[in-house]
CSV table of C-alpha atoms and ligand atoms in Angstrom, one decimal:
chain,number,residue,atom,x,y,z
A,1,MET,CA,-25.1,-2.4,5.1
A,2,ALA,CA,-23.5,-1.6,1.8
A,3,THR,CA,-24.0,-4.1,-1.1
A,4,THR,CA,-21.0,-5.9,-2.4
A,5,VAL,CA,-19.8,-4.3,-5.6
A,6,HIS,CA,-16.4,-5.3,-6.8
A,7,ARG,CA,-14.5,-6.0,-9.9
A,8,ASP,CA,-14.5,-9.6,-11.1
A,9,GLN,CA,-11.3,-11.1,-9.7
A,10,SER,CA,-10.8,-13.1,-12.9
A,11,ASN,CA,-10.4,-9.9,-15.0
A,12,PRO,CA,-7.0,-9.2,-16.4
A,13,PRO,CA,-4.9,-7.1,-14.1
A,14,PRO,CA,-4.9,-3.3,-14.6
A,15,ASP,CA,-1.8,-2.0,-16.3
A,16,ALA,CA,1.0,-0.1,-14.4
A,17,ASP,CA,-0.3,3.4,-15.4
A,18,GLU,CA,-3.8,2.6,-14.2
A,19,GLN,CA,-2.4,1.3,-10.9
A,20,MET,CA,-0.3,4.4,-10.4
A,21,GLY,CA,-3.5,6.4,-11.3
A,22,ALA,CA,-5.0,5.1,-8.1
A,23,TYR,CA,-2.3,6.7,-5.9
A,24,SER,CA,-2.4,10.0,-8.0
A,25,GLU,CA,-6.2,10.1,-7.6
A,26,ALA,CA,-5.8,9.6,-3.8
A,27,ALA,CA,-3.0,12.2,-3.5
A,28,THR,CA,-4.7,14.9,-5.6
A,29,SER,CA,-8.1,14.4,-3.9
A,30,GLY,CA,-6.7,16.0,-0.8
A,31,LEU,CA,-8.2,13.1,1.2
A,32,TYR,CA,-4.8,11.4,1.4
A,33,ASP,CA,-3.7,14.3,3.6
A,34,LYS,CA,-3.9,14.5,7.4
A,35,LEU,CA,-7.3,16.1,7.9
A,36,THR,CA,-9.4,14.6,10.7
A,37,GLY,CA,-9.4,11.5,12.7
A,38,LEU,CA,-12.6,10.2,11.3
A,39,SER,CA,-11.6,9.7,7.7
A,40,GLY,CA,-8.8,10.0,5.2
A,41,LYS,CA,-5.4,8.3,5.0
A,42,TYR,CA,-4.3,9.4,8.5
A,43,ASP,CA,-7.5,8.6,10.3
A,44,ASN,CA,-7.4,7.7,14.0
A,45,VAL,CA,-6.9,3.9,13.4
A,46,ARG,CA,-3.9,4.7,11.2
A,47,ARG,CA,-2.4,7.0,13.7
A,48,TYR,CA,-3.3,5.3,17.1
A,49,TRP,CA,-3.5,1.7,16.0
A,50,GLU,CA,-1.6,0.9,12.8
A,51,ASP,CA,1.4,3.3,13.1
A,52,GLU,CA,1.8,2.6,16.8
A,53,LEU,CA,1.7,-1.2,16.5
A,54,THR,CA,4.0,-1.2,13.5
A,55,ARG,CA,6.4,1.0,15.5
A,56,ARG,CA,6.1,-1.4,18.5
A,57,TRP,CA,7.0,-4.4,16.3
A,58,ILE,CA,9.9,-2.6,14.6
A,59,ARG,CA,11.3,-1.1,17.9
A,60,PRO,CA,13.5,-4.0,19.1
A,61,HIS,CA,15.0,-4.5,15.7
A,62,LEU,CA,15.7,-0.8,15.1
A,63,SER,CA,17.1,-0.5,18.6
A,64,GLU,CA,19.5,-3.4,18.0
A,65,LEU,CA,20.5,-2.0,14.6
A,66,ILE,CA,21.3,1.4,16.1
A,67,GLU,CA,23.4,-0.2,18.9
A,68,ARG,CA,25.2,-2.4,16.4
A,69,LYS,CA,26.0,0.6,14.1
A,70,SER,CA,27.1,2.8,17.0
A,71,ALA,CA,29.4,0.1,18.3
A,72,GLU,CA,31.1,0.3,14.8
A,73,MET,CA,31.1,4.2,15.0
A,74,ARG,CA,28.6,4.3,12.2
A,75,ARG,CA,25.1,5.6,11.7
A,76,LEU,CA,22.0,4.0,10.0
A,77,ARG,CA,21.4,4.0,6.3
A,78,ILE,CA,17.7,3.4,5.5
A,79,MET,CA,16.0,2.6,2.2
A,80,ASP,CA,12.2,3.0,2.1
A,81,LEU,CA,10.8,1.1,-0.8
A,82,GLY,CA,7.5,2.5,-2.1
A,83,CYS,CA,8.0,5.5,0.2
A,84,GLY,CA,4.8,7.4,-0.9
A,85,SER,CA,5.2,10.9,0.5
A,86,GLY,CA,7.9,9.8,3.0
A,87,ASP,CA,5.5,8.1,5.4
A,88,GLY,CA,8.1,5.5,6.4
A,89,TYR,CA,10.5,8.2,7.6
A,90,GLU,CA,7.7,9.6,9.8
A,91,LEU,CA,6.9,6.1,11.0
A,92,LEU,CA,10.5,5.4,12.0
A,93,ARG,CA,11.0,8.8,13.6
A,94,GLY,CA,8.0,8.1,15.8
A,95,VAL,CA,9.5,4.9,17.3
A,96,ARG,CA,10.0,5.6,21.0
A,97,ARG,CA,13.0,4.7,23.0
A,98,THR,CA,11.1,5.3,26.2
A,99,ASP,CA,7.4,6.0,26.7
A,100,ALA,CA,6.3,9.2,28.3
A,101,GLY,CA,5.4,9.1,32.0
A,102,LEU,CA,3.3,11.7,33.8
A,103,THR,CA,6.2,14.0,34.2
A,104,ARG,CA,8.9,12.4,32.0
A,105,ARG,CA,8.7,13.1,28.3
A,106,GLU,CA,9.1,10.3,25.7
A,107,THR,CA,12.4,9.9,23.9
A,108,TRP,CA,12.8,8.8,20.3
A,109,LEU,CA,15.0,6.0,19.1
A,110,LEU,CA,16.0,7.4,15.7
A,111,GLY,CA,17.2,10.8,16.8
A,112,ASP,CA,19.1,13.1,14.3
A,113,GLY,CA,22.4,11.6,15.5
A,114,ALA,CA,21.5,8.0,14.7
A,115,MET,CA,20.7,8.3,11.0
A,116,GLU,CA,23.2,8.9,8.2
A,117,HIS,CA,20.9,8.7,5.2
A,118,TYR,CA,17.3,7.9,4.2
A,119,LYS,CA,16.6,7.0,0.6
A,120,GLY,CA,12.9,6.9,-0.4
A,121,VAL,CA,12.2,5.1,-3.6
A,122,GLU,CA,8.8,5.7,-5.2
A,123,LEU,CA,7.3,5.1,-8.7
A,124,ASN,CA,4.6,7.7,-8.5
A,125,GLU,CA,5.7,11.2,-9.4
A,126,ASP,CA,2.8,13.0,-7.6
A,127,LEU,CA,3.8,11.3,-4.3
A,128,LEU,CA,7.5,12.1,-4.9
A,129,THR,CA,6.6,15.7,-5.4
A,130,GLN,CA,4.6,15.6,-2.1
A,131,ALA,CA,7.6,13.9,-0.3
A,132,ARG,CA,10.0,16.5,-1.5
A,133,PHE,CA,7.7,19.3,-0.5
A,134,ILE,CA,7.3,17.9,3.0
A,135,HIS,CA,10.9,16.8,3.6
A,136,GLY,CA,12.9,18.9,1.1
A,137,GLY,CA,14.5,20.9,3.8
A,138,ASN,CA,16.2,17.8,5.3
A,139,PRO,CA,19.6,17.2,3.6
A,140,LYS,CA,19.8,13.6,4.9
A,141,LEU,CA,16.6,12.6,3.0
A,142,GLU,CA,16.6,11.7,-0.6
A,143,PHE,CA,13.6,10.8,-2.8
A,144,VAL,CA,14.2,9.1,-6.1
A,145,GLN,CA,12.0,7.6,-8.7
A,146,GLY,CA,12.5,3.9,-9.0
A,147,ASN,CA,10.7,0.6,-9.6
A,148,PHE,CA,11.3,-2.1,-7.0
A,149,CYS,CA,9.8,-4.7,-9.4
A,150,GLU,CA,12.9,-4.3,-11.5
A,151,GLY,CA,15.4,-5.3,-8.8
A,152,LEU,CA,17.1,-3.3,-6.1
A,153,PRO,CA,17.0,0.4,-7.1
A,154,VAL,CA,20.7,1.3,-6.4
A,155,GLU,CA,23.4,3.0,-8.5
A,156,GLU,CA,26.7,1.4,-9.3
A,157,GLY,CA,28.9,1.6,-6.2
A,158,GLU,CA,26.1,2.7,-3.9
A,159,ARG,CA,26.7,1.6,-0.3
A,160,PRO,CA,24.4,-1.0,1.2
A,161,TYR,CA,21.6,0.0,3.6
A,162,ASP,CA,21.1,-1.3,7.2
A,163,LEU,CA,17.3,-1.2,7.1
A,164,TYR,CA,15.1,-1.9,4.0
A,165,LEU,CA,11.6,-0.8,5.0
A,166,THR,CA,8.3,-1.2,3.3
A,167,SER,CA,5.0,-0.3,4.9
A,168,TYR,CA,1.2,-0.7,4.4
A,169,GLY,CA,1.0,-3.5,1.9
A,170,THR,CA,3.7,-2.1,-0.4
A,171,PHE,CA,5.3,-5.5,-1.1
A,172,SER,CA,2.0,-6.7,-2.4
A,173,HIS,CA,2.8,-4.7,-5.5
A,174,HIS,CA,5.0,-7.6,-6.4
A,175,ASN,CA,2.2,-9.3,-8.3
A,176,ASP,CA,4.5,-11.9,-9.6
A,177,ASP,CA,6.7,-13.7,-7.0
A,178,GLU,CA,9.6,-13.6,-9.3
A,179,THR,CA,10.1,-9.8,-8.8
A,180,LEU,CA,9.9,-10.1,-5.0
A,181,ILE,CA,12.4,-13.0,-5.0
A,182,GLN,CA,14.7,-11.0,-7.2
A,183,LEU,CA,14.5,-7.9,-5.0
A,184,LEU,CA,15.1,-9.9,-1.8
A,185,ALA,CA,18.0,-11.7,-3.5
A,186,ASP,CA,19.4,-8.4,-4.6
A,187,ILE,CA,19.2,-7.0,-1.1
A,188,ALA,CA,20.9,-10.1,0.4
A,189,LYS,CA,23.7,-9.9,-2.3
A,190,HIS,CA,24.2,-6.2,-1.8
A,191,THR,CA,24.5,-6.6,2.0
A,192,GLU,CA,28.1,-6.5,3.2
A,193,ASP,CA,27.6,-7.6,6.7
A,194,HIS,CA,24.1,-7.3,8.1
A,195,CYS,CA,20.7,-5.8,7.4
A,196,ILE,CA,17.1,-5.9,8.5
A,197,ILE,CA,14.2,-6.1,6.0
A,198,VAL,CA,10.7,-5.1,7.0
A,199,GLY,CA,8.2,-6.6,4.5
A,200,ASP,CA,4.6,-5.5,4.4
A,201,TRP,CA,1.9,-7.4,2.5
A,202,LEU,CA,-1.9,-7.8,2.4
A,203,GLY,CA,-2.9,-10.8,4.5
A,204,ARG,CA,-4.6,-13.5,2.5
A,205,TYR,CA,-7.3,-14.2,5.1
A,206,SER,CA,-8.4,-10.8,6.2
A,207,TYR,CA,-12.1,-10.9,7.2
A,208,GLU,CA,-12.8,-7.8,5.1
A,209,TRP,CA,-12.2,-9.9,1.9
A,210,GLN,CA,-13.6,-13.2,3.1
A,211,GLU,CA,-15.2,-13.7,-0.4
A,212,LEU,CA,-11.7,-14.0,-1.8
A,213,TRP,CA,-10.5,-16.7,0.6
A,214,VAL,CA,-9.3,-19.8,-1.3
A,215,ALA,CA,-7.8,-23.0,0.0
A,216,ASP,CA,-5.7,-23.5,-3.1
A,217,HIS,CA,-3.6,-20.3,-3.2
A,218,SER,CA,-2.8,-20.7,-6.9
A,219,GLU,CA,-6.5,-20.0,-7.7
A,220,LEU,CA,-6.3,-16.4,-6.5
A,221,ARG,CA,-2.9,-14.8,-5.9
A,222,ASN,CA,-3.7,-11.1,-6.5
A,223,MET,CA,-6.8,-9.2,-5.6
A,224,ASP,CA,-8.3,-6.3,-7.5
A,225,TYR,CA,-8.1,-3.6,-4.8
A,226,VAL,CA,-10.0,-0.3,-5.0
A,227,ILE,CA,-9.0,2.7,-2.9
A,228,SER,CA,-12.7,3.5,-2.4
A,229,TYR,CA,-12.5,3.8,1.3
A,230,ILE,CA,-11.3,7.4,1.2
A,231,TYR,CA,-14.8,8.5,0.2
A,232,ASP,CA,-17.9,8.1,2.3
A,233,GLU,CA,-20.5,5.6,1.1
A,234,LYS,CA,-22.5,8.1,-1.0
A,235,GLU,CA,-19.5,9.6,-2.8
A,236,ARG,CA,-18.0,6.2,-3.2
A,237,GLU,CA,-21.0,5.0,-5.2
A,238,ALA,CA,-21.2,8.2,-7.2
A,239,ARG,CA,-17.6,7.9,-8.2
A,240,ARG,CA,-17.7,4.1,-8.6
A,241,ASP,CA,-16.8,4.1,-12.4
A,242,GLU,CA,-14.0,6.6,-11.9
A,243,LEU,CA,-12.2,4.7,-9.2
A,244,ALA,CA,-8.8,3.3,-10.2
A,245,HIS,CA,-7.9,-0.2,-9.3
A,246,ILE,CA,-4.7,-1.7,-7.9
A,247,TYR,CA,-3.7,-5.3,-8.3
A,248,LEU,CA,-2.2,-6.6,-5.0
A,249,ARG,CA,-0.8,-10.0,-4.0
A,250,LEU,CA,-2.5,-11.7,-1.0
A,251,MET,CA,0.0,-13.5,1.2
A,252,THR,CA,0.2,-16.1,4.0
A,253,PRO,CA,3.4,-16.4,6.0
A,254,GLU,CA,4.1,-19.7,4.2
A,255,GLU,CA,4.0,-18.0,0.8
A,256,VAL,CA,6.3,-15.3,2.0
A,257,MET,CA,8.7,-17.9,3.4
A,258,ALA,CA,8.8,-19.7,0.1
A,259,CYS,CA,9.9,-16.5,-1.7
A,260,ALA,CA,12.5,-15.8,1.0
A,261,ALA,CA,13.9,-19.4,0.7
A,262,GLU,CA,14.2,-19.0,-3.1
A,263,ALA,CA,15.8,-15.6,-2.7
A,264,SER,CA,18.3,-17.0,-0.1
A,265,LYS,CA,19.3,-19.7,-2.5
A,266,ARG,CA,19.8,-17.3,-5.3
A,267,ALA,CA,21.8,-14.9,-3.2
A,268,GLY,CA,23.8,-17.5,-1.5
A,269,ALA,CA,23.0,-15.8,1.8
A,270,ASP,CA,20.3,-16.7,4.4
A,271,ILE,CA,17.3,-14.4,4.6
A,272,LYS,CA,16.2,-15.4,8.1
A,273,LEU,CA,12.8,-14.8,9.6
A,274,ARG,CA,12.6,-12.8,12.8
A,275,ALA,CA,8.8,-12.4,13.2
A,276,PHE,CA,5.5,-12.1,11.5
A,277,HIS,CA,2.7,-9.9,12.8
A,278,ASP,CA,-1.0,-9.3,11.9
A,279,ARG,CA,-2.1,-5.7,11.7
A,280,SER,CA,-5.7,-4.5,11.5
A,281,ILE,CA,-7.7,-7.7,12.1
A,282,PHE,CA,-11.2,-6.3,12.1
A,283,THR,CA,-10.3,-2.7,11.4
A,284,GLY,CA,-8.8,-2.8,7.9
A,285,ARG,CA,-9.9,-0.1,5.4
A,286,HIS,CA,-12.3,-2.3,3.6
A,287,SER,CA,-14.2,-3.4,6.8
A,288,ASP,CA,-16.2,-0.2,6.2
A,289,THR,CA,-16.8,-0.6,2.5
A,290,CYS,CA,-18.1,-4.2,2.4
A,291,GLU,CA,-16.6,-4.4,-1.1
A,292,TYR,CA,-15.3,-7.9,-0.6
A,293,ASN,CA,-17.4,-9.3,2.3
A,294,PRO,CA,-21.1,-8.4,2.6
A,295,HIS,CA,-20.9,-9.5,6.3
A,296,ALA,CA,-18.2,-7.0,7.2
A,297,GLN,CA,-19.0,-4.3,9.7
A,298,PRO,CA,-17.8,-0.7,9.8
A,299,MET,CA,-15.4,-1.3,12.7
A,300,ARG,CA,-12.9,1.2,11.4
A,301,THR,CA,-15.4,4.0,11.4
A,302,LEU,CA,-16.5,3.0,14.9
A,303,VAL,CA,-13.0,2.7,16.3
A,304,ASN,CA,-12.2,6.1,14.7
A,305,ARG,CA,-15.1,7.5,16.6
A,306,LEU,CA,-13.9,6.0,19.9
A,307,HIS,CA,-10.7,8.0,19.6
A,308,GLU,CA,-12.4,11.2,18.4
A,309,ILE,CA,-12.5,14.0,21.0
A,310,ASN,CA,-16.0,15.2,22.1
A,311,TYR,CA,-17.7,12.3,20.2
A,312,ARG,CA,-19.9,9.7,21.8
A,313,THR,CA,-19.9,6.3,20.2
A,314,ASP,CA,-22.8,3.8,20.5
A,315,LEU,CA,-21.0,0.8,22.0
A,316,THR,CA,-23.8,-1.5,20.9
A,317,ASP,CA,-22.7,-1.2,17.3
A,318,LEU,CA,-19.1,-2.0,18.2
A,319,LYS,CA,-19.8,-5.7,18.6
A,320,ILE,CA,-18.5,-8.1,16.0
A,321,ASP,CA,-20.9,-10.7,14.6
A,322,TYR,CA,-18.3,-12.9,12.9
A,323,VAL,CA,-19.8,-15.0,10.1
A,324,PRO,CA,-17.7,-18.1,9.5
A,325,LYS,CA,-16.8,-19.4,6.0
A,326,PRO,CA,-17.3,-23.2,5.6
A,327,GLY,CA,-14.1,-25.1,4.9
A,328,PHE,CA,-11.7,-22.7,6.8
A,329,ASP,CA,-12.0,-24.2,10.3
A,330,PHE,CA,-8.6,-23.1,11.6
A,331,ILE,CA,-9.2,-19.5,10.5
A,332,ASN,CA,-12.8,-19.5,11.7
A,333,SER,CA,-11.8,-20.6,15.1
A,334,PHE,CA,-9.1,-17.8,15.3
A,335,PHE,CA,-11.7,-15.2,14.3
A,336,ASN,CA,-14.3,-16.7,16.7
A,337,GLU,CA,-12.0,-16.5,19.7
A,338,ILE,CA,-10.7,-13.0,18.9
A,339,SER,CA,-14.2,-11.6,18.2
A,340,MET,CA,-15.6,-13.1,21.4
A,341,ALA,CA,-12.8,-11.5,23.4
A,342,TRP,CA,-13.4,-8.1,21.6
A,343,ASN,CA,-17.2,-8.3,22.3
A,344,THR,CA,-16.6,-9.3,26.0
A,345,LEU,CA,-14.4,-6.2,26.5
A,346,VAL,CA,-17.0,-3.9,24.9
A,347,GLU,CA,-20.0,-5.5,26.7
A,348,THR,CA,-18.3,-5.4,30.1
A,349,THR,CA,-17.3,-1.8,29.5
A,350,GLU,CA,-20.9,-1.0,28.7
A,351,GLU,CA,-21.9,-2.7,32.0
A,352,MET,CA,-19.3,-0.8,33.9
A,353,LEU,CA,-20.7,2.5,32.5
A,354,ALA,CA,-24.3,1.5,33.4
A,355,ASN,CA,-23.3,0.4,36.9
A,356,PHE,CA,-21.3,3.4,37.8
A,357,ASP,CA,-22.8,4.9,41.0
A,358,GLN,CA,-22.3,8.6,41.0
A,359,ASP,CA,-22.9,8.9,44.8
A,360,GLU,CA,-20.4,6.3,45.7
A,361,ALA,CA,-18.1,7.4,42.8
A,362,ARG,CA,-17.4,3.8,41.7
A,363,ILE,CA,-18.8,0.8,39.8
A,364,ILE,CA,-21.3,-1.2,41.9
A,365,PRO,CA,-21.0,-4.1,41.7
A,366,GLU,CA,-17.5,-4.4,40.3
A,367,PRO,CA,-17.5,-6.4,37.1
A,368,HIS,CA,-17.1,-10.2,37.3
A,369,ILE,CA,-14.0,-11.3,35.4
A,370,PRO,CA,-13.9,-15.1,35.2
A,371,ASP,CA,-10.5,-16.7,35.6
A,372,SER,CA,-11.1,-18.7,32.4
A,373,TYR,CA,-10.9,-15.6,30.1
A,374,PRO,CA,-7.7,-15.2,28.0
A,375,PRO,CA,-5.0,-13.4,30.0
A,376,ALA,CA,-5.0,-10.4,27.6
A,377,LEU,CA,-8.8,-10.0,28.0
A,378,LYS,CA,-8.5,-10.1,31.8
A,379,GLU,CA,-5.8,-7.5,31.8
A,380,MET,CA,-7.7,-5.1,29.5
A,381,LEU,CA,-10.9,-5.5,31.6
A,382,GLY,CA,-9.0,-4.7,34.7
A,383,ARG,CA,-7.6,-1.6,33.1
A,384,MET,CA,-11.0,-0.4,31.9
A,385,ALA,CA,-12.4,-0.9,35.4
A,386,ALA,CA,-9.6,1.2,36.8
A,387,VAL,CA,-10.2,4.0,34.3
A,388,VAL,CA,-14.0,4.0,34.7
A,389,ASN,CA,-13.6,4.1,38.5
A,390,GLY,CA,-10.9,6.7,38.2
A,391,VAL,CA,-12.8,9.3,36.1
A,392,GLY,CA,-16.5,8.3,36.0
A,393,TRP,CA,-17.3,10.9,38.7
A,394,LEU,CA,-15.7,13.8,36.8
A,395,ASP,CA,-18.5,16.3,35.9
A,396,VAL,CA,-16.5,18.4,33.4
A,397,GLY,CA,-14.5,17.5,30.3
A,398,LEU,CA,-16.8,14.7,29.0
A,399,PRO,CA,-15.1,11.8,30.8
A,400,ARG,CA,-16.9,9.2,28.7
A,401,GLU,CA,-16.2,10.8,25.3
A,402,ASN,CA,-12.7,12.1,26.0
A,403,ILE,CA,-11.2,9.5,28.5
A,404,ILE,CA,-13.1,6.3,28.7
A,405,GLU,CA,-13.9,5.8,25.0
A,406,PRO,CA,-10.4,6.6,23.8
A,407,GLN,CA,-9.1,4.2,26.5
A,408,LEU,CA,-11.5,1.5,25.3
A,409,GLY,CA,-9.9,2.1,21.8
A,410,TYR,CA,-6.4,1.5,23.2
A,411,GLU,CA,-7.5,-1.6,25.2
A,412,LEU,CA,-9.2,-3.1,22.1
A,413,ARG,CA,-6.0,-2.4,20.2
A,414,ASN,CA,-3.9,-4.0,23.0
A,415,LEU,CA,-6.2,-7.0,23.1
A,416,VAL,CA,-6.1,-7.6,19.3
A,417,SER,CA,-2.3,-7.1,19.2
A,418,ARG,CA,-1.8,-9.6,22.0
A,419,MET,CA,-4.1,-12.2,20.4
A,420,GLN,CA,-2.8,-11.8,16.8
A,421,ARG,CA,-0.5,-14.7,15.7
A,422,GLY,CA,1.1,-13.4,12.5
A,423,ILE,CA,-0.8,-15.8,10.3
A,424,GLY,CA,-2.2,-13.6,7.5
A,425,CYS,CA,-5.6,-13.2,9.1
A,426,SER,CA,-5.5,-9.4,8.8
A,427,HIS,CA,-5.3,-6.5,6.4
A,428,GLY,CA,-1.5,-6.2,6.9
A,429,LEU,CA,1.0,-9.0,7.3
A,430,VAL,CA,4.3,-7.7,8.5
A,431,GLY,CA,7.3,-9.9,8.2
A,432,ILE,CA,10.7,-8.9,9.7
A,433,PHE,CA,13.8,-10.6,8.3
A,434,GLU,CA,17.5,-10.4,8.8
A,435,VAL,CA,20.5,-11.0,6.6
A,436,ASP,CA,23.6,-11.6,8.7
A,437,LYS,CA,26.9,-12.3,6.9
A,438,THR,CA,29.2,-11.6,9.9
B,1,LIG,C1,0.4,1.2,0.0
B,1,LIG,S1,1.3,2.5,-0.5
B,1,LIG,C2,2.4,2.8,0.9
B,1,LIG,C3,2.9,4.2,0.9
B,1,LIG,C4,3.8,4.5,2.1
B,1,LIG,N1,4.9,3.7,2.2
B,1,LIG,C5,3.0,4.5,3.4
B,1,LIG,O1,3.4,3.9,4.3
B,1,LIG,O2,1.9,5.1,3.5
B,1,LIG,C6,2.4,1.7,-1.7
B,1,LIG,C7,3.4,2.7,-2.3
B,1,LIG,O3,4.2,1.9,-3.2
B,1,LIG,C8,4.4,2.6,-4.4
B,1,LIG,N2,4.7,1.6,-5.5
B,1,LIG,C9,3.9,0.7,-6.0
B,1,LIG,N3,4.6,-0.1,-6.9
B,1,LIG,C10,5.9,0.4,-6.9
B,1,LIG,C11,7.0,0.0,-7.6
B,1,LIG,N4,7.0,-1.0,-8.4
B,1,LIG,N5,8.2,0.6,-7.3
B,1,LIG,C12,8.2,1.7,-6.5
B,1,LIG,N6,7.1,2.1,-5.8
B,1,LIG,C13,6.0,1.5,-6.0
B,1,LIG,C14,3.0,3.3,-4.6
B,1,LIG,O4,3.1,4.3,-5.6
B,1,LIG,C15,2.7,3.7,-3.2
B,1,LIG,O5,3.2,5.0,-2.9
């Protein structure tokens, strides 16, 4: 297990240039590109868990927006705040209208016809260059340099947007609540009739930074965040002194709601909550680094392996040994419950694999699933049993590595997403809001 090495949280915040340096470093290292599923910005967890769950949460709101606009003979205008290299556009384009079946292909919600304009706003020039390189051929996409901490980045007379998107902790760059309140108030004021705002923050009570949990939130509002996870452990330590730091706001839903209430007052328009969601509960980027919790386990690496083709994962390592923090009973009980459900799904799957009878081509005996288990766990166990029974007999194509383990990855994802409560106990806290002046 790696030792905990992190910057003293009471140090003065790094300045803006230093913080932008963190993204430049990541962008120019090449490790921020889509390389393999085992590491990098677009690892398997990002693609199969985080992007997919975010899409699932956005889907009903995006679908409703598209219907609303098309009833008015209009198309969608989207602003992506802190757009990076245009990742938000790719995220939205991947939202499915219908899932694929065995013969039917999936269909996409945001087809070419549904969108009028996408404006990506980004402070970092390297990422803007990358965004223009990737998407430069699409005339509906525009990438501009702007700072969302200085109010809504719009020109005089610019028409309002229907969807204001942020992703992957971007709103945590509002280190001071005042700039977040101002931006939300500007959006609400700029809205003519209706819009949806997707806010994305770092959750205050993620297990990966358990050392930073405080009961009095005013004691620690921003964390000193290192993008060290893009390197493996050896390189991470070798480069320790060169790593740039970002200062990011930790949020609970209550803290977000206080900002939204103040912004509503300032704008004279209600910024109404639709939903909060917790993303990456045990699989956040820093679960692997142990930078902020010596008890964290490398669950992201292990889940990445589950999804990797031709790769066998030792399921014994995949079990979570949650270490409670005294004084945080409510959060400890949430993590206890969810880690026990996770471990039961992994252990029972191990049992199914061990009990698979090749001659009978089925699991003998069938796993016992007590009725007292949480409904989500019962459902995921039933699905794993069906998959193991369905393919355990295959003697080509590595059924364990290429079918059963990736499916266990999906069922763990489904389990966690069903049991999450949107309470800030995760790497990413997603808040979806609406301004409706109609
Ligand atoms: C966590 S990254 C998310 C990038 C991208 N949206 C994604 O989903 O991968 C946050 C992004 O916000 C940008 N950013 C940070 N502070 C900003 C500010 N004040 N104004 C505009 N962009 C900012 C960063 O440069 C970075 O690209």
